[in-house]
mmCIF file with all atom_site columns, C-alpha atoms and ligand atoms in Angstrom:
data_model
loop_
_atom_site.group_PDB
_atom_site.id
_atom_site.type_symbol
_atom_site.label_atom_id
_atom_site.label_alt_id
_atom_site.label_comp_id
_atom_site.label_asym_id
_atom_site.label_entity_id
_atom_site.label_seq_id
_atom_site.pdbx_PDB_ins_code
_atom_site.Cartn_x
_atom_site.Cartn_y
_atom_site.Cartn_z
_atom_site.occupancy
_atom_site.B_iso_or_equiv
_atom_site.pdbx_formal_charge
_atom_site.auth_seq_id
_atom_site.auth_comp_id
_atom_site.auth_asym_id
_atom_site.auth_atom_id
_atom_site.pdbx_PDB_model_num
ATOM   1   C CA . UNK A 1 1   ? 0.000   0.000  0.000  1.00 47.00 ? 1   UNK A CA 1
ATOM   2   C CA . UNK A 1 2   ? 1.342   3.415  -0.901 1.00 51.00 ? 2   UNK A CA 1
ATOM   3   C CA . UNK A 1 3   ? 2.183   5.661  1.986  1.00 51.00 ? 3   UNK A CA 1
ATOM   4   C CA . UNK A 1 4   ? 0.458   9.028  1.956  1.00 47.00 ? 4   UNK A CA 1
ATOM   5   C CA . UNK A 1 5   ? 3.131   11.663 2.546  1.00 51.00 ? 5   UNK A CA 1
ATOM   6   C CA . UNK A 1 6   ? 2.593   13.403 5.854  1.00 46.00 ? 6   UNK A CA 1
ATOM   7   C CA . UNK A 1 7   ? 3.013   16.710 4.101  1.00 46.00 ? 7   UNK A CA 1
ATOM   8   C CA . UNK A 1 8   ? -0.206  16.205 2.170  1.00 44.00 ? 8   UNK A CA 1
ATOM   9   C CA . UNK A 1 9   ? -2.026  15.056 5.257  1.00 44.00 ? 9   UNK A CA 1
ATOM   10  C CA . UNK A 1 10  ? -1.015  18.248 7.045  1.00 47.00 ? 10  UNK A CA 1
ATOM   11  C CA . UNK A 1 11  ? -2.028  20.325 4.029  1.00 42.00 ? 11  UNK A CA 1
ATOM   12  C CA . UNK A 1 12  ? -5.441  18.679 4.070  1.00 42.00 ? 12  UNK A CA 1
ATOM   13  C CA . UNK A 1 13  ? -5.773  19.326 7.788  1.00 41.00 ? 13  UNK A CA 1
ATOM   14  C CA . UNK A 1 14  ? -4.718  22.917 7.274  1.00 43.00 ? 14  UNK A CA 1
ATOM   15  C CA . UNK A 1 15  ? -7.296  23.337 4.561  1.00 41.00 ? 15  UNK A CA 1
ATOM   16  C CA . UNK A 1 16  ? -9.963  21.776 6.729  1.00 40.00 ? 16  UNK A CA 1
ATOM   17  C CA . UNK A 1 17  ? -9.187  23.975 9.709  1.00 40.00 ? 17  UNK A CA 1
ATOM   18  C CA . UNK A 1 18  ? -8.851  27.206 7.780  1.00 42.00 ? 18  UNK A CA 1
ATOM   19  C CA . UNK A 1 19  ? -12.070 26.672 5.829  1.00 40.00 ? 19  UNK A CA 1
ATOM   20  C CA . UNK A 1 20  ? -14.036 25.687 8.915  1.00 39.00 ? 20  UNK A CA 1
ATOM   21  C CA . UNK A 1 21  ? -12.707 28.625 10.916 1.00 40.00 ? 21  UNK A CA 1
ATOM   22  C CA . UNK A 1 22  ? -13.733 31.362 8.501  1.00 39.00 ? 22  UNK A CA 1
ATOM   23  C CA . UNK A 1 23  ? -17.539 31.390 8.931  1.00 41.00 ? 23  UNK A CA 1
ATOM   24  C CA . UNK A 1 24  ? -17.398 31.310 12.715 1.00 40.00 ? 24  UNK A CA 1
ATOM   25  C CA . UNK A 1 25  ? -15.132 34.299 13.258 1.00 46.00 ? 25  UNK A CA 1
ATOM   26  C CA . UNK A 1 26  ? -14.354 37.547 11.546 1.00 48.00 ? 26  UNK A CA 1
ATOM   27  C CA . UNK A 1 27  ? -10.834 37.049 10.149 1.00 53.00 ? 27  UNK A CA 1
ATOM   28  C CA . UNK A 1 28  ? -10.066 40.745 9.924  1.00 51.00 ? 28  UNK A CA 1
ATOM   29  C CA . UNK A 1 29  ? -12.080 43.145 12.079 1.00 52.00 ? 29  UNK A CA 1
ATOM   30  C CA . UNK A 1 30  ? -10.322 46.155 10.547 1.00 52.00 ? 30  UNK A CA 1
ATOM   31  C CA . UNK A 1 31  ? -10.062 45.549 6.801  1.00 54.00 ? 31  UNK A CA 1
ATOM   32  C CA . UNK A 1 32  ? -8.150  48.754 6.040  1.00 61.00 ? 32  UNK A CA 1
ATOM   33  C CA . UNK A 1 33  ? -5.280  47.940 8.409  1.00 78.00 ? 33  UNK A CA 1
ATOM   34  C CA . UNK A 1 34  ? -2.368  45.862 7.201  1.00 90.00 ? 34  UNK A CA 1
ATOM   35  C CA . UNK A 1 35  ? -1.822  42.585 8.984  1.00 95.00 ? 35  UNK A CA 1
ATOM   36  C CA . UNK A 1 36  ? 1.515   41.017 9.840  1.00 96.00 ? 36  UNK A CA 1
ATOM   37  C CA . UNK A 1 37  ? 0.786   38.554 7.024  1.00 96.00 ? 37  UNK A CA 1
ATOM   38  C CA . UNK A 1 38  ? 0.322   41.469 4.584  1.00 95.00 ? 38  UNK A CA 1
ATOM   39  C CA . UNK A 1 39  ? 3.669   42.874 5.669  1.00 95.00 ? 39  UNK A CA 1
ATOM   40  C CA . UNK A 1 40  ? 5.313   39.545 4.898  1.00 95.00 ? 40  UNK A CA 1
ATOM   41  C CA . UNK A 1 41  ? 3.666   39.436 1.488  1.00 94.00 ? 41  UNK A CA 1
ATOM   42  C CA . UNK A 1 42  ? 4.594   43.047 0.696  1.00 92.00 ? 42  UNK A CA 1
ATOM   43  C CA . UNK A 1 43  ? 8.210   42.139 1.362  1.00 94.00 ? 43  UNK A CA 1
ATOM   44  C CA . UNK A 1 44  ? 8.125   39.071 -0.870 1.00 94.00 ? 44  UNK A CA 1
ATOM   45  C CA . UNK A 1 45  ? 7.820   36.514 1.911  1.00 96.00 ? 45  UNK A CA 1
ATOM   46  C CA . UNK A 1 46  ? 5.107   33.832 2.005  1.00 96.00 ? 46  UNK A CA 1
ATOM   47  C CA . UNK A 1 47  ? 2.438   34.287 4.705  1.00 96.00 ? 47  UNK A CA 1
ATOM   48  C CA . UNK A 1 48  ? 2.986   30.736 5.987  1.00 95.00 ? 48  UNK A CA 1
ATOM   49  C CA . UNK A 1 49  ? 6.017   31.913 7.944  1.00 96.00 ? 49  UNK A CA 1
ATOM   50  C CA . UNK A 1 50  ? 3.562   33.120 10.567 1.00 96.00 ? 50  UNK A CA 1
ATOM   51  C CA . UNK A 1 51  ? 0.749   31.102 12.119 1.00 96.00 ? 51  UNK A CA 1
ATOM   52  C CA . UNK A 1 52  ? -2.826  32.346 11.746 1.00 95.00 ? 52  UNK A CA 1
ATOM   53  C CA . UNK A 1 53  ? -3.210  33.551 15.330 1.00 92.00 ? 53  UNK A CA 1
ATOM   54  C CA . UNK A 1 54  ? -1.344  36.855 15.266 1.00 96.00 ? 54  UNK A CA 1
ATOM   55  C CA . UNK A 1 55  ? -2.867  39.131 17.919 1.00 96.00 ? 55  UNK A CA 1
ATOM   56  C CA . UNK A 1 56  ? -0.995  42.248 16.886 1.00 95.00 ? 56  UNK A CA 1
ATOM   57  C CA . UNK A 1 57  ? 2.355   43.365 15.590 1.00 96.00 ? 57  UNK A CA 1
ATOM   58  C CA . UNK A 1 58  ? 4.498   46.414 15.246 1.00 96.00 ? 58  UNK A CA 1
ATOM   59  C CA . UNK A 1 59  ? 6.915   47.332 12.495 1.00 96.00 ? 59  UNK A CA 1
ATOM   60  C CA . UNK A 1 60  ? 9.246   50.296 12.413 1.00 96.00 ? 60  UNK A CA 1
ATOM   61  C CA . UNK A 1 61  ? 9.390   51.101 8.703  1.00 93.00 ? 61  UNK A CA 1
ATOM   62  C CA . UNK A 1 62  ? 12.631  53.043 9.121  1.00 95.00 ? 62  UNK A CA 1
ATOM   63  C CA . UNK A 1 63  ? 14.694  50.413 10.890 1.00 96.00 ? 63  UNK A CA 1
ATOM   64  C CA . UNK A 1 64  ? 12.668  47.332 9.932  1.00 96.00 ? 64  UNK A CA 1
ATOM   65  C CA . UNK A 1 65  ? 12.453  46.250 13.561 1.00 97.00 ? 65  UNK A CA 1
ATOM   66  C CA . UNK A 1 66  ? 9.333   44.217 14.159 1.00 97.00 ? 66  UNK A CA 1
ATOM   67  C CA . UNK A 1 67  ? 7.570   42.443 16.957 1.00 98.00 ? 67  UNK A CA 1
ATOM   68  C CA . UNK A 1 68  ? 4.757   39.956 16.463 1.00 97.00 ? 68  UNK A CA 1
ATOM   69  C CA . UNK A 1 69  ? 2.490   39.072 19.365 1.00 97.00 ? 69  UNK A CA 1
ATOM   70  C CA . UNK A 1 70  ? 0.985   35.591 19.118 1.00 97.00 ? 70  UNK A CA 1
ATOM   71  C CA . UNK A 1 71  ? -0.616  35.695 22.555 1.00 94.00 ? 71  UNK A CA 1
ATOM   72  C CA . UNK A 1 72  ? 0.587   32.223 23.420 1.00 94.00 ? 72  UNK A CA 1
ATOM   73  C CA . UNK A 1 73  ? 3.301   29.717 22.619 1.00 96.00 ? 73  UNK A CA 1
ATOM   74  C CA . UNK A 1 74  ? 2.501   28.161 19.252 1.00 96.00 ? 74  UNK A CA 1
ATOM   75  C CA . UNK A 1 75  ? 3.477   24.753 17.960 1.00 96.00 ? 75  UNK A CA 1
ATOM   76  C CA . UNK A 1 76  ? 3.321   23.922 14.273 1.00 95.00 ? 76  UNK A CA 1
ATOM   77  C CA . UNK A 1 77  ? 4.692   21.302 11.941 1.00 92.00 ? 77  UNK A CA 1
ATOM   78  C CA . UNK A 1 78  ? 6.701   22.914 9.173  1.00 86.00 ? 78  UNK A CA 1
ATOM   79  C CA . UNK A 1 79  ? 6.413   21.694 5.620  1.00 79.00 ? 79  UNK A CA 1
ATOM   80  C CA . UNK A 1 80  ? 7.908   19.990 3.734  1.00 79.00 ? 80  UNK A CA 1
ATOM   81  C CA . UNK A 1 81  ? 9.967   17.872 6.127  1.00 84.00 ? 81  UNK A CA 1
ATOM   82  C CA . UNK A 1 82  ? 7.541   17.945 9.055  1.00 87.00 ? 82  UNK A CA 1
ATOM   83  C CA . UNK A 1 83  ? 9.946   19.493 11.495 1.00 90.00 ? 83  UNK A CA 1
ATOM   84  C CA . UNK A 1 84  ? 8.263   20.525 14.692 1.00 94.00 ? 84  UNK A CA 1
ATOM   85  C CA . UNK A 1 85  ? 8.579   24.253 15.271 1.00 96.00 ? 85  UNK A CA 1
ATOM   86  C CA . UNK A 1 86  ? 7.671   26.424 18.213 1.00 97.00 ? 86  UNK A CA 1
ATOM   87  C CA . UNK A 1 87  ? 6.888   30.105 18.058 1.00 97.00 ? 87  UNK A CA 1
ATOM   88  C CA . UNK A 1 88  ? 7.300   32.115 21.241 1.00 98.00 ? 88  UNK A CA 1
ATOM   89  C CA . UNK A 1 89  ? 4.518   34.331 22.428 1.00 97.00 ? 89  UNK A CA 1
ATOM   90  C CA . UNK A 1 90  ? 6.527   37.197 21.006 1.00 98.00 ? 90  UNK A CA 1
ATOM   91  C CA . UNK A 1 91  ? 8.623   36.908 17.852 1.00 98.00 ? 91  UNK A CA 1
ATOM   92  C CA . UNK A 1 92  ? 10.997  39.766 17.071 1.00 98.00 ? 92  UNK A CA 1
ATOM   93  C CA . UNK A 1 93  ? 13.445  40.589 14.310 1.00 98.00 ? 93  UNK A CA 1
ATOM   94  C CA . UNK A 1 94  ? 14.381  43.017 11.625 1.00 98.00 ? 94  UNK A CA 1
ATOM   95  C CA . UNK A 1 95  ? 12.641  43.042 8.261  1.00 95.00 ? 95  UNK A CA 1
ATOM   96  C CA . UNK A 1 96  ? 14.951  44.468 5.645  1.00 90.00 ? 96  UNK A CA 1
ATOM   97  C CA . UNK A 1 97  ? 14.878  44.020 1.896  1.00 86.00 ? 97  UNK A CA 1
ATOM   98  C CA . UNK A 1 98  ? 14.508  40.316 1.105  1.00 93.00 ? 98  UNK A CA 1
ATOM   99  C CA . UNK A 1 99  ? 15.686  39.345 4.516  1.00 96.00 ? 99  UNK A CA 1
ATOM   100 C CA . UNK A 1 100 ? 14.475  38.796 8.062  1.00 98.00 ? 100 UNK A CA 1
ATOM   101 C CA . UNK A 1 101 ? 17.442  39.255 10.377 1.00 97.00 ? 101 UNK A CA 1
ATOM   102 C CA . UNK A 1 102 ? 18.084  39.118 14.118 1.00 97.00 ? 102 UNK A CA 1
ATOM   103 C CA . UNK A 1 103 ? 15.153  36.736 14.382 1.00 98.00 ? 103 UNK A CA 1
ATOM   104 C CA . UNK A 1 104 ? 14.222  35.679 17.867 1.00 98.00 ? 104 UNK A CA 1
ATOM   105 C CA . UNK A 1 105 ? 11.392  33.402 18.945 1.00 98.00 ? 105 UNK A CA 1
ATOM   106 C CA . UNK A 1 106 ? 11.219  30.615 16.348 1.00 97.00 ? 106 UNK A CA 1
ATOM   107 C CA . UNK A 1 107 ? 12.786  27.261 17.127 1.00 97.00 ? 107 UNK A CA 1
ATOM   108 C CA . UNK A 1 108 ? 12.848  24.059 15.121 1.00 94.00 ? 108 UNK A CA 1
ATOM   109 C CA . UNK A 1 109 ? 13.345  20.519 16.306 1.00 93.00 ? 109 UNK A CA 1
ATOM   110 C CA . UNK A 1 110 ? 15.673  18.609 14.006 1.00 87.00 ? 110 UNK A CA 1
ATOM   111 C CA . UNK A 1 111 ? 18.333  15.976 14.513 1.00 84.00 ? 111 UNK A CA 1
ATOM   112 C CA . UNK A 1 112 ? 17.218  15.508 18.119 1.00 89.00 ? 112 UNK A CA 1
ATOM   113 C CA . UNK A 1 113 ? 17.867  19.116 19.110 1.00 92.00 ? 113 UNK A CA 1
ATOM   114 C CA . UNK A 1 114 ? 16.147  22.461 19.175 1.00 95.00 ? 114 UNK A CA 1
ATOM   115 C CA . UNK A 1 115 ? 17.619  25.078 16.863 1.00 94.00 ? 115 UNK A CA 1
ATOM   116 C CA . UNK A 1 116 ? 16.838  28.789 16.863 1.00 97.00 ? 116 UNK A CA 1
ATOM   117 C CA . UNK A 1 117 ? 16.136  30.189 13.449 1.00 97.00 ? 117 UNK A CA 1
ATOM   118 C CA . UNK A 1 118 ? 18.196  33.367 13.408 1.00 97.00 ? 118 UNK A CA 1
ATOM   119 C CA . UNK A 1 119 ? 17.284  34.650 9.963  1.00 98.00 ? 119 UNK A CA 1
ATOM   120 C CA . UNK A 1 120 ? 15.310  33.970 6.795  1.00 98.00 ? 120 UNK A CA 1
ATOM   121 C CA . UNK A 1 121 ? 16.440  35.141 3.368  1.00 97.00 ? 121 UNK A CA 1
ATOM   122 C CA . UNK A 1 122 ? 14.701  35.239 0.014  1.00 97.00 ? 122 UNK A CA 1
ATOM   123 C CA . UNK A 1 123 ? 16.631  33.549 -2.753 1.00 97.00 ? 123 UNK A CA 1
ATOM   124 C CA . UNK A 1 124 ? 14.627  33.487 -5.969 1.00 95.00 ? 124 UNK A CA 1
ATOM   125 C CA . UNK A 1 125 ? 11.807  31.014 -5.475 1.00 95.00 ? 125 UNK A CA 1
ATOM   126 C CA . UNK A 1 126 ? 13.395  29.730 -2.300 1.00 97.00 ? 126 UNK A CA 1
ATOM   127 C CA . UNK A 1 127 ? 13.625  30.634 1.336  1.00 96.00 ? 127 UNK A CA 1
ATOM   128 C CA . UNK A 1 128 ? 16.949  30.218 3.062  1.00 97.00 ? 128 UNK A CA 1
ATOM   129 C CA . UNK A 1 129 ? 16.596  29.540 6.771  1.00 96.00 ? 129 UNK A CA 1
ATOM   130 C CA . UNK A 1 130 ? 19.603  30.493 8.821  1.00 97.00 ? 130 UNK A CA 1
ATOM   131 C CA . UNK A 1 131 ? 20.495  28.706 12.010 1.00 94.00 ? 131 UNK A CA 1
ATOM   132 C CA . UNK A 1 132 ? 23.625  30.542 13.034 1.00 87.00 ? 132 UNK A CA 1
ATOM   133 C CA . UNK A 1 133 ? 26.147  29.679 10.339 1.00 88.00 ? 133 UNK A CA 1
ATOM   134 C CA . UNK A 1 134 ? 24.110  26.786 8.968  1.00 91.00 ? 134 UNK A CA 1
ATOM   135 C CA . UNK A 1 135 ? 21.463  27.292 6.296  1.00 94.00 ? 135 UNK A CA 1
ATOM   136 C CA . UNK A 1 136 ? 18.646  25.192 4.870  1.00 93.00 ? 136 UNK A CA 1
ATOM   137 C CA . UNK A 1 137 ? 16.861  26.042 1.646  1.00 94.00 ? 137 UNK A CA 1
ATOM   138 C CA . UNK A 1 138 ? 13.189  25.339 0.917  1.00 94.00 ? 138 UNK A CA 1
ATOM   139 C CA . UNK A 1 139 ? 10.870  26.348 -1.916 1.00 95.00 ? 139 UNK A CA 1
ATOM   140 C CA . UNK A 1 140 ? 8.805   29.357 -0.823 1.00 95.00 ? 140 UNK A CA 1
ATOM   141 C CA . UNK A 1 141 ? 5.634   27.739 -2.140 1.00 95.00 ? 141 UNK A CA 1
ATOM   142 C CA . UNK A 1 142 ? 5.740   25.298 0.782  1.00 94.00 ? 142 UNK A CA 1
ATOM   143 C CA . UNK A 1 143 ? 4.778   28.246 2.965  1.00 95.00 ? 143 UNK A CA 1
ATOM   144 C CA . UNK A 1 144 ? 1.924   29.711 0.961  1.00 95.00 ? 144 UNK A CA 1
ATOM   145 C CA . UNK A 1 145 ? -0.638  28.830 3.621  1.00 94.00 ? 145 UNK A CA 1
ATOM   146 C CA . UNK A 1 146 ? -0.580  30.253 7.116  1.00 94.00 ? 146 UNK A CA 1
ATOM   147 C CA . UNK A 1 147 ? -0.702  27.331 9.572  1.00 94.00 ? 147 UNK A CA 1
ATOM   148 C CA . UNK A 1 148 ? -2.911  27.129 12.635 1.00 94.00 ? 148 UNK A CA 1
ATOM   149 C CA . UNK A 1 149 ? -1.208  26.393 15.941 1.00 94.00 ? 149 UNK A CA 1
ATOM   150 C CA . UNK A 1 150 ? -1.525  22.788 17.018 1.00 91.00 ? 150 UNK A CA 1
ATOM   151 C CA . UNK A 1 151 ? -3.296  21.649 20.122 1.00 76.00 ? 151 UNK A CA 1
ATOM   152 C CA . UNK A 1 152 ? -4.128  25.134 21.278 1.00 63.00 ? 152 UNK A CA 1
ATOM   153 C CA . UNK A 1 153 ? -6.557  25.634 24.105 1.00 56.00 ? 153 UNK A CA 1
ATOM   154 C CA . UNK A 1 154 ? -9.781  27.121 22.821 1.00 52.00 ? 154 UNK A CA 1
ATOM   155 C CA . UNK A 1 155 ? -9.588  29.960 25.316 1.00 50.00 ? 155 UNK A CA 1
ATOM   156 C CA . UNK A 1 156 ? -9.194  32.784 22.822 1.00 45.00 ? 156 UNK A CA 1
HETATM 157 C C1 . LIG B 2 .   ? 12.398  53.535 14.211 1.00 53.68 ? 201 LIG B C1 1
HETATM 158 O O1 . LIG B 2 .   ? 13.737  53.336 13.864 1.00 53.68 ? 201 LIG B O1 1
HETATM 159 C C2 . LIG B 2 .   ? 14.489  54.529 13.723 1.00 53.68 ? 201 LIG B C2 1
HETATM 160 C C3 . LIG B 2 .   ? 15.875  54.153 13.193 1.00 53.68 ? 201 LIG B C3 1
HETATM 161 O O2 . LIG B 2 .   ? 16.508  53.191 13.992 1.00 53.68 ? 201 LIG B O2 1
HETATM 162 C C4 . LIG B 2 .   ? 14.537  55.251 15.056 1.00 53.68 ? 201 LIG B C4 1
HETATM 163 O O3 . LIG B 2 .   ? 15.258  56.435 14.951 1.00 53.68 ? 201 LIG B O3 1
HETATM 164 C C5 . LIG B 2 .   ? 13.118  55.532 15.524 1.00 53.68 ? 201 LIG B C5 1
HETATM 165 O O4 . LIG B 2 .   ? 13.128  56.094 16.824 1.00 53.68 ? 201 LIG B O4 1
HETATM 166 C C6 . LIG B 2 .   ? 12.282  54.253 15.537 1.00 53.68 ? 201 LIG B C6 1
HETATM 167 N N1 . LIG B 2 .   ? 10.899  54.612 15.799 1.00 53.68 ? 201 LIG B N1 1
HETATM 168 C C7 . LIG B 2 .   ? 10.207  54.033 16.774 1.00 53.68 ? 201 LIG B C7 1
HETATM 169 C C8 . LIG B 2 .   ? 8.788   54.465 16.892 1.00 53.68 ? 201 LIG B C8 1
HETATM 170 O O5 . LIG B 2 .   ? 10.682  53.206 17.555 1.00 53.68 ? 201 LIG B O5 1
#
């Protein structure tokens, strides 16, 4: 029997959760304001780098310094290799042209350890994730959908 790649299973789940969530809640109470996801898109980054549950964010357009408030620790499984990632309640960094630098608050579990993602660069159709001196490249299209946090309490 053919194995169904986990990636597609998670995509299906994502689709299910995002489509079922839309009718029950207003996704954008202030449609004229830019969201953190819009800011990513405007800078050429895919929205899937941030989970759906962004409470608020700030961005200094001069320096590029940003802070994203997720309200709670967030756990997601990153495509395409299904690495477990955690997002801190607050994710900070510097958004400069084609690059997110000084990133703080996103960690990935790989090779039996937690690694802090320190930066993300655009490279053509790819995203280059920086973990200190080490980099890993993935096609941007893997991150076209914003993931929902896993196993979150339904308190919000
Ligand atoms: C934005 O960044 C600039 C340059 O670093 C700085 O001078 C300014 O005070 C910052 N603005 C805010 C609101 O923090």
